[in-house]
Coordinates of C-alpha atoms and ligand atoms in Angstrom, one line a residue:
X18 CA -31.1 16.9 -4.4
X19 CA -33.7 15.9 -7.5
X20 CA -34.8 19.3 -9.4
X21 CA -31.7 21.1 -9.0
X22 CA -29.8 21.5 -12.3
X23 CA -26.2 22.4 -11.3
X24 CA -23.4 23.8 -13.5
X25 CA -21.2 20.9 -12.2
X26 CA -20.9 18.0 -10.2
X27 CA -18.0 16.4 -9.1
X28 CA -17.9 12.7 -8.6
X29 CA -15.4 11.7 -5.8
X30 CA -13.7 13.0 -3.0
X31 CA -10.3 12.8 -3.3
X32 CA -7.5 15.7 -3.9
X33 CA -8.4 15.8 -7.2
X34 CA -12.5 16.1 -6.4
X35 CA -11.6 18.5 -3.6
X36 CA -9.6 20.9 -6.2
X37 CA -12.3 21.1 -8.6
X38 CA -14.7 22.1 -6.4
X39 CA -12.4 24.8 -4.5
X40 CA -12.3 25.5 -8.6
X41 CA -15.3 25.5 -10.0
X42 CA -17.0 27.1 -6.4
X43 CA -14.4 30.0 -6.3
X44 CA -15.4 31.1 -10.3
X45 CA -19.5 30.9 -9.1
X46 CA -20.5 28.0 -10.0
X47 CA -23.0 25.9 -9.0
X48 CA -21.1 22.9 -7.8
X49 CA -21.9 19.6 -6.2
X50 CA -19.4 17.2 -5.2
X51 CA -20.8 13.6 -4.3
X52 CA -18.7 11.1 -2.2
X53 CA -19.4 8.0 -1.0
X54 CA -17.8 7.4 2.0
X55 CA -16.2 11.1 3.5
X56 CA -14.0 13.4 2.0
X57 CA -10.3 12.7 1.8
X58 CA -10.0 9.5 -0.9
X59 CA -7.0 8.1 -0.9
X60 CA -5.8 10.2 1.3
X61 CA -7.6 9.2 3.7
X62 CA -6.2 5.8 3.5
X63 CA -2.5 7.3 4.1
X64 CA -0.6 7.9 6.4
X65 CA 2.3 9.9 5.8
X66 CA 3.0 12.7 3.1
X67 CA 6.4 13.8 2.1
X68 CA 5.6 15.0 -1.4
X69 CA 3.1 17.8 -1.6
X70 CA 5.0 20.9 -1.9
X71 CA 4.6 23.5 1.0
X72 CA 4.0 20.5 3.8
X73 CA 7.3 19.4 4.3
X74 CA 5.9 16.4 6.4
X75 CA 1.8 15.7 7.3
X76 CA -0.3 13.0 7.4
X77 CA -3.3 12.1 4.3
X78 CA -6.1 13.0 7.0
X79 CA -5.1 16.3 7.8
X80 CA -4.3 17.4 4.5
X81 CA -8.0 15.4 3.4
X82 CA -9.5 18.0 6.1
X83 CA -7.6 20.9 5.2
X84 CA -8.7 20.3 1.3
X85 CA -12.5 20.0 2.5
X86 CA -12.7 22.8 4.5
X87 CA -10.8 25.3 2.0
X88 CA -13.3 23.8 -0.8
X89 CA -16.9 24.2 1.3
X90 CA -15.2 27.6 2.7
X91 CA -15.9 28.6 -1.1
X92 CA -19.4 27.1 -0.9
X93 CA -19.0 23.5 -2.5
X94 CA -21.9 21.4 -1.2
X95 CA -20.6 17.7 -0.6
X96 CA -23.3 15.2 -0.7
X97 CA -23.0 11.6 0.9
X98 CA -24.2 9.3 -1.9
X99 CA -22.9 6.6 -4.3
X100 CA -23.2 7.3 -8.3
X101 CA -24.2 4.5 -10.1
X102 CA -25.0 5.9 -13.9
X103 CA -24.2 9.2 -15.7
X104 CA -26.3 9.2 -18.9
X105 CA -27.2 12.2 -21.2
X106 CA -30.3 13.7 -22.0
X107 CA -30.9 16.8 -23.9
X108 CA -27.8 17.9 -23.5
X109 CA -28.0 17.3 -20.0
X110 CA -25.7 15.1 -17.7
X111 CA -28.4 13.2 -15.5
X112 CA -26.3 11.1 -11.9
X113 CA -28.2 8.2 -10.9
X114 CA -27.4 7.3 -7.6
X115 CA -27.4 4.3 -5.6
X116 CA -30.4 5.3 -3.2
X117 CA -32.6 6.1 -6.8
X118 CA -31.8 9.8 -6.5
X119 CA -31.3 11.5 -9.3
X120 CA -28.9 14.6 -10.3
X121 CA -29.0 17.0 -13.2
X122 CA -25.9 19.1 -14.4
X123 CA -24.9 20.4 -17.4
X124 CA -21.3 19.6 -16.8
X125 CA -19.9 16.2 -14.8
X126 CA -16.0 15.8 -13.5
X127 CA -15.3 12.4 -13.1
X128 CA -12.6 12.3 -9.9
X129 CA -13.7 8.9 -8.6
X130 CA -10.2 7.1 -8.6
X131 CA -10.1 3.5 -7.8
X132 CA -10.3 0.2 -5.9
X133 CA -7.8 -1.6 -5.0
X134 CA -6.6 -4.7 -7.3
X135 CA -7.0 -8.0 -5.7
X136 CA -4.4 -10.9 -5.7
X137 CA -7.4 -13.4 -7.3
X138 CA -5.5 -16.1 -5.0
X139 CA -6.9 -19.0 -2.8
X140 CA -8.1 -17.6 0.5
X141 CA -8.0 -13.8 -0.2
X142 CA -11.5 -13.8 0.0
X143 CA -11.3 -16.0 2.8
X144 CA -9.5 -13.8 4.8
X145 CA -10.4 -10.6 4.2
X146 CA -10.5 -9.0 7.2
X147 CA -9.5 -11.8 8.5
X148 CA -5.6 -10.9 7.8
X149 CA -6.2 -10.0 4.0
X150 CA -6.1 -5.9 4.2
X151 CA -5.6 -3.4 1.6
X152 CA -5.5 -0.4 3.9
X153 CA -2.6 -0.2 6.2
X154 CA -3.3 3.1 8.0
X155 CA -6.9 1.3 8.9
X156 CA -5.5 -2.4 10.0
X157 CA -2.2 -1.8 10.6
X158 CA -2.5 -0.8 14.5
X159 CA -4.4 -4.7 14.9
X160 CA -1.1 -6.2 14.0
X161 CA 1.4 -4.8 16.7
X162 CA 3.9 -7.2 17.0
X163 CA 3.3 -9.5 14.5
X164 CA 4.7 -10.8 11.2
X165 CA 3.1 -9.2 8.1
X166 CA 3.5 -9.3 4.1
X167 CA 2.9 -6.3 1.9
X168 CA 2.5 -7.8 -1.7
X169 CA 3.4 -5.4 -4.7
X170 CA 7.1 -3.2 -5.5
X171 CA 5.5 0.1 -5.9
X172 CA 5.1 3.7 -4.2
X173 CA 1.8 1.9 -2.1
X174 CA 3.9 -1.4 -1.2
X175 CA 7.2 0.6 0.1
X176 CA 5.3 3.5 1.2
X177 CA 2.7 1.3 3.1
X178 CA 5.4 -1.7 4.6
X179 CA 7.3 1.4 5.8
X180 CA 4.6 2.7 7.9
X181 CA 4.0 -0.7 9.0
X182 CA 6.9 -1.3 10.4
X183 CA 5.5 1.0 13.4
X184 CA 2.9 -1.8 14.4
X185 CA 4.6 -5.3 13.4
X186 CA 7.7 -6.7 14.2
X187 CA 8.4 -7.6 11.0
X188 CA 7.6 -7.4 7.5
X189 CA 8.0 -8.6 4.3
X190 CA 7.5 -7.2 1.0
X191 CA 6.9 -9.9 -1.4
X192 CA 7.0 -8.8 -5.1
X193 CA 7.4 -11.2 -8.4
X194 CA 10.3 -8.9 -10.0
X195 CA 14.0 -8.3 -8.5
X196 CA 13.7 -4.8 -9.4
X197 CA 11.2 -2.1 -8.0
X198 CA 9.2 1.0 -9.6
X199 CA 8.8 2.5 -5.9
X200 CA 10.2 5.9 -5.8
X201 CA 14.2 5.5 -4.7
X202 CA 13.9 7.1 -1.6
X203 CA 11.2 4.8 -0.9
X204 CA 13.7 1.6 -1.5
X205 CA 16.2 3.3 0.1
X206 CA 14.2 4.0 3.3
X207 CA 13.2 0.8 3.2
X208 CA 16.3 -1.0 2.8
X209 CA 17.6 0.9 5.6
X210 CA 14.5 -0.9 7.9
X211 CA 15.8 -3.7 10.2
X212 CA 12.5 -5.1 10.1
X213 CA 11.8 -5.3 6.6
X214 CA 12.8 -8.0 4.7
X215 CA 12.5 -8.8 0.8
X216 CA 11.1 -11.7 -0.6
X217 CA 11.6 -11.1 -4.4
X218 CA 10.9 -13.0 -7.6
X219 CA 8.3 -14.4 -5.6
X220 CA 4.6 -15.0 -5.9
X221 CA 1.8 -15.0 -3.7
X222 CA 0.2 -18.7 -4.7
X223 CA -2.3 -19.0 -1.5
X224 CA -3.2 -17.3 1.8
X225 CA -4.2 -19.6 4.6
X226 CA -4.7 -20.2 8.5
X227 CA -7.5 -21.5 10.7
X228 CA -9.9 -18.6 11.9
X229 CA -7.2 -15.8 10.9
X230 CA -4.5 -15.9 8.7
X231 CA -1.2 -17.8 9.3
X232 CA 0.7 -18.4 6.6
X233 CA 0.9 -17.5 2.7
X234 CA 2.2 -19.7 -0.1
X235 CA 5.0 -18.2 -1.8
X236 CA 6.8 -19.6 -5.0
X237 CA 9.3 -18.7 -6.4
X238 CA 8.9 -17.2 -9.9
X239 CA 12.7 -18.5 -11.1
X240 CA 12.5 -22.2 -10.3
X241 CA 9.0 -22.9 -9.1
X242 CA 10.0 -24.2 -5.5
X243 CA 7.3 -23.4 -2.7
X244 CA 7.4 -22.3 0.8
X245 CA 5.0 -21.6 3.1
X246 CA 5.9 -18.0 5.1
X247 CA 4.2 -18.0 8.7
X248 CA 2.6 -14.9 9.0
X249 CA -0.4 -13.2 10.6
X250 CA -1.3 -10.5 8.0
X251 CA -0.9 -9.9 4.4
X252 CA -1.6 -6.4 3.0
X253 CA -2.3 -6.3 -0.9
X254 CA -0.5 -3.3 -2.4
X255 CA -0.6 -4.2 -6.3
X256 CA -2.1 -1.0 -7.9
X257 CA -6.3 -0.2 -8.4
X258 CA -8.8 -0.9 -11.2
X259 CA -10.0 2.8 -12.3
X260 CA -13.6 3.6 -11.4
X261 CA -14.2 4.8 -14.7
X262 CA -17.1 2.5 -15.9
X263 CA -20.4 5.3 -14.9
X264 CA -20.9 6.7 -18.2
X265 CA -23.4 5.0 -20.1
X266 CA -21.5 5.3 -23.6
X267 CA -18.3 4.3 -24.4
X268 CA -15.4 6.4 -23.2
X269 CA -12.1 6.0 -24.5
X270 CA -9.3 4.6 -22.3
X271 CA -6.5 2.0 -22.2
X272 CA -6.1 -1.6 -21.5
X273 CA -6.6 -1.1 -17.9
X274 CA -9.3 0.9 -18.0
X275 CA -8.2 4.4 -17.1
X276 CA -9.6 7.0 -18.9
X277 CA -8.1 9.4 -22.2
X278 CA -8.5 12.7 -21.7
X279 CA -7.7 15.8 -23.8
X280 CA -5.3 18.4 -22.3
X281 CA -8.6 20.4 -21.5
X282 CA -9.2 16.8 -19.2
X283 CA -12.4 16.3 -21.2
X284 CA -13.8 13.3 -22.4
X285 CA -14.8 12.8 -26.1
X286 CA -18.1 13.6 -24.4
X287 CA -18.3 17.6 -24.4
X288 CA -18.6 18.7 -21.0
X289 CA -17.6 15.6 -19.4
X290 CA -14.3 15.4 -18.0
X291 CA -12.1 13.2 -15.9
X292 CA -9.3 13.8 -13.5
X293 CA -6.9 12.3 -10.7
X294 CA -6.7 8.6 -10.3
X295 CA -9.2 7.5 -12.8
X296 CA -7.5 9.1 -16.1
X297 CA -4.5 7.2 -17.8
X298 CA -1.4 9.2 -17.0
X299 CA 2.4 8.4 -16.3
X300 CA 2.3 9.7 -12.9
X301 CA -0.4 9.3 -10.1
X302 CA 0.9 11.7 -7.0
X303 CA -1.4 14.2 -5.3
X304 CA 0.4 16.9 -7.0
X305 CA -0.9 15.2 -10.5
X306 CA -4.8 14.5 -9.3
X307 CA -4.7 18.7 -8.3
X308 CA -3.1 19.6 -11.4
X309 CA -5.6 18.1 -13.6
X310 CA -8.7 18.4 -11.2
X311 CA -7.5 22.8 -11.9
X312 CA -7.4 22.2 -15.9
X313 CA -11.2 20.1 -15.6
X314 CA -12.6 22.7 -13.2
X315 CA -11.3 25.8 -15.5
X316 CA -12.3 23.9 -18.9
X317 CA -15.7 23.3 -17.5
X318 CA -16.2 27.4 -16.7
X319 CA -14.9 27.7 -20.7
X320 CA -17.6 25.1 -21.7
X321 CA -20.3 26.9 -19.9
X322 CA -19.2 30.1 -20.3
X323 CA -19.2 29.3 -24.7
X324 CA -23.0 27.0 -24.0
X325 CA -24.3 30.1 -22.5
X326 CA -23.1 32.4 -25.2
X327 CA -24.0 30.2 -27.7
X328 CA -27.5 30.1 -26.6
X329 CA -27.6 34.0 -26.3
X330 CA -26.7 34.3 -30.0
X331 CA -29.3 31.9 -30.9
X332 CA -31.9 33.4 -29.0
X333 CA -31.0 37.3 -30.7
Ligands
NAP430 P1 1.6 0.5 -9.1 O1 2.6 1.6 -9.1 O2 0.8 0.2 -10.3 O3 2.5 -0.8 -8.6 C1 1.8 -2.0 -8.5 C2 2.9 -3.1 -8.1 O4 2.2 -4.3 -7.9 C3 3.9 -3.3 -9.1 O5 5.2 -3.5 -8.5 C4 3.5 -4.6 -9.8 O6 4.6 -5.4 -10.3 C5 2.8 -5.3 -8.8 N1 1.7 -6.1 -9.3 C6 0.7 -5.8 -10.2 N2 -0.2 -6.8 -10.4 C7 0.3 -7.8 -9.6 C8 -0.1 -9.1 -9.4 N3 -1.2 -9.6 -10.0 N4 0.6 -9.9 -8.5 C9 1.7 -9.4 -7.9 N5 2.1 -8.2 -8.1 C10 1.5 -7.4 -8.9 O7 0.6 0.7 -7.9 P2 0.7 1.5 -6.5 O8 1.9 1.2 -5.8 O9 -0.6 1.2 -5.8 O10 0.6 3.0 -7.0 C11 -0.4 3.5 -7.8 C12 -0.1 4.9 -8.2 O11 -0.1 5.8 -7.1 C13 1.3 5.0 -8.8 O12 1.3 5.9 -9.9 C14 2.1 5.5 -7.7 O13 3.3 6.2 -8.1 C15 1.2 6.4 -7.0 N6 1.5 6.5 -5.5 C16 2.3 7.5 -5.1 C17 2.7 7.6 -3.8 C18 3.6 8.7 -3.3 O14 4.2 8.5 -2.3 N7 3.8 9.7 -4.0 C19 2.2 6.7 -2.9 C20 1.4 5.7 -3.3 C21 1.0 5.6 -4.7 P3 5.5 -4.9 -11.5 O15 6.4 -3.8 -11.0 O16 6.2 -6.2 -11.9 O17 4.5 -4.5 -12.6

């Protein structure tokens, strides 16, 4: 992986990493795409899809295979490894991964989403994996017939309690507002779900139990009064801090982190662009990650294509 110098590499996995490779492979170009755990992202992490135009109804790990296969049919080479640094020299992106690898590329697309936000409560740590989950799909089946919380009041919270409804006899969705940001046919499904059951204006204060979890702490935000909700699980659903932190030099982006982009998706850095998840945006659907991971992977063809006639010129 060392002495190649590629004309991209793609760092993450998710729809939007996917897309710019199926991109940047189809128009020729020499295109890596480096994941740390498998292909998929997010998606992978989701179990139902009702949004992506053309699949009426399918699930995030078929649609994660269906987007790695169409991407590698087009000769993208995934690579298992974690980036740790993306520096510049002479004019050239250089990846520094976890295992002291190195990669060289003269254009990077930064598709690396995000990880989950954490409550910062007493006895989240504690618990993790213990009762503490932020991945449904993946814990959900260990709680089948027991009470579970999902913190949060958007898409992931309404989306997530929903689907957990199939493994638990009941859950709550705890979130500090009385009012949602969840899509409304989220609330509305959910609303409609015996064994869901709000708890809002409400804060998560503690998480506690003997070996696994058994209760949580919950107090009111409106008059301060406490009680402690048995339960056997509580799934954090409170939106992700952006993995946008590998480039060496400062990069533009807003309170939170995510990334500003220009409607080419590039960085103030030339060649260096960011898409999906990681770049700050009103709205962060799978439709949205493949829209911009199609402007990144086409401004980065311009961007070589102009490099390569610029050197031309300067060599006649
Ligand atoms: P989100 O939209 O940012 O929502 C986070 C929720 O957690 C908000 O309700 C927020 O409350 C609450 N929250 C934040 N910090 C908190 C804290 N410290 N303690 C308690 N609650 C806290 O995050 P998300 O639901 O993970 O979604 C992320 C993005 O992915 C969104 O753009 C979403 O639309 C998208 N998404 C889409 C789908 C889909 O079906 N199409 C599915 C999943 C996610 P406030 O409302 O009070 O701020």
């Amino acid at each position: 992986m060392t002495e190649e110098l590629w004309d991209v590499v793609i760092v993450g996995g998710g729809p939007a990493g996917l897309t710019a490779g199926l991109y940047a492979a189809r128009a020729n170009l020499r295109s890596l795409l480096v994941e740390k755990l498998l292909p998929g992202g997010e998606l992978l992490n989701t179990e139902l899809i009702e949004d992506y135009p053309g699949f009426i109804s399918t699930t995030g790990r078929e649609l994660a295979e269906k987007m790695d296969e169409h991407a590698r049919k087009f000769g993208l080479q995934i690579e298992q490894a974690a980036v740790e640094q993306i520096r510049r020299e002479d004019g050239i992106f250089v990846l520094q991964t976890e295992d002291g690898a190195e990669l060289r590329s003269r254009t990077v697309i930064m598709t690396a989403g995000g990880v989950p936000r954490k409550l910062e409560v007493p006895g989240e740590d504690e618990f993790a994996g213990r009762g503490v989950s932020y991945c449904a799909v993946c814990d959900g089946p260990l709680f089948r017939d027991k009470v579970v919380a999902v913190v949060g009041g958007g898409d992931s919270a309404f989306q997530e309690g929903i689907y957990l409804t199939r493994h638990a006899s009941k859950v709550y969705i705890i979130h500090r507002r009385d009012e949602f940001r969840a899509q409304p046919i989220l609330q509305d499904k959910a609303r409609e779900n015996p064994k869901i059951e709000f708890i809002t204006s409400a804060a998560v204060d503690a998480i506690g139990g003997s070996q696994l979890v058994g209760w949580a702490d919950v107090r009111s935000v409106r008059d301060g009064g406490l009680t402690r909700v048995p339960l056997d699980g509580v799934f954090v659903f409170i939106g992700f801090s952006p993995n946008s932190g590998l480039f060496e030099e400062h990069l533009e982006h807003d309170e939170q982190g995510f990334l500003f982009v220009s409607d080419r998706m590039e960085t103030r850095v030339p060649g260096l662009y960011a898409a999906g998840d990681v770049r700050a945006q009103l709205a962060r659907q799978i439709t949205t990650a493949v829209g911009d991971a199609t402007t990144a992977a086409i401004a980065a063809e311009h961007y070589l294509e102009d490099q390569a006639f610029q050197a031309e010129r300067h060599r006649g």
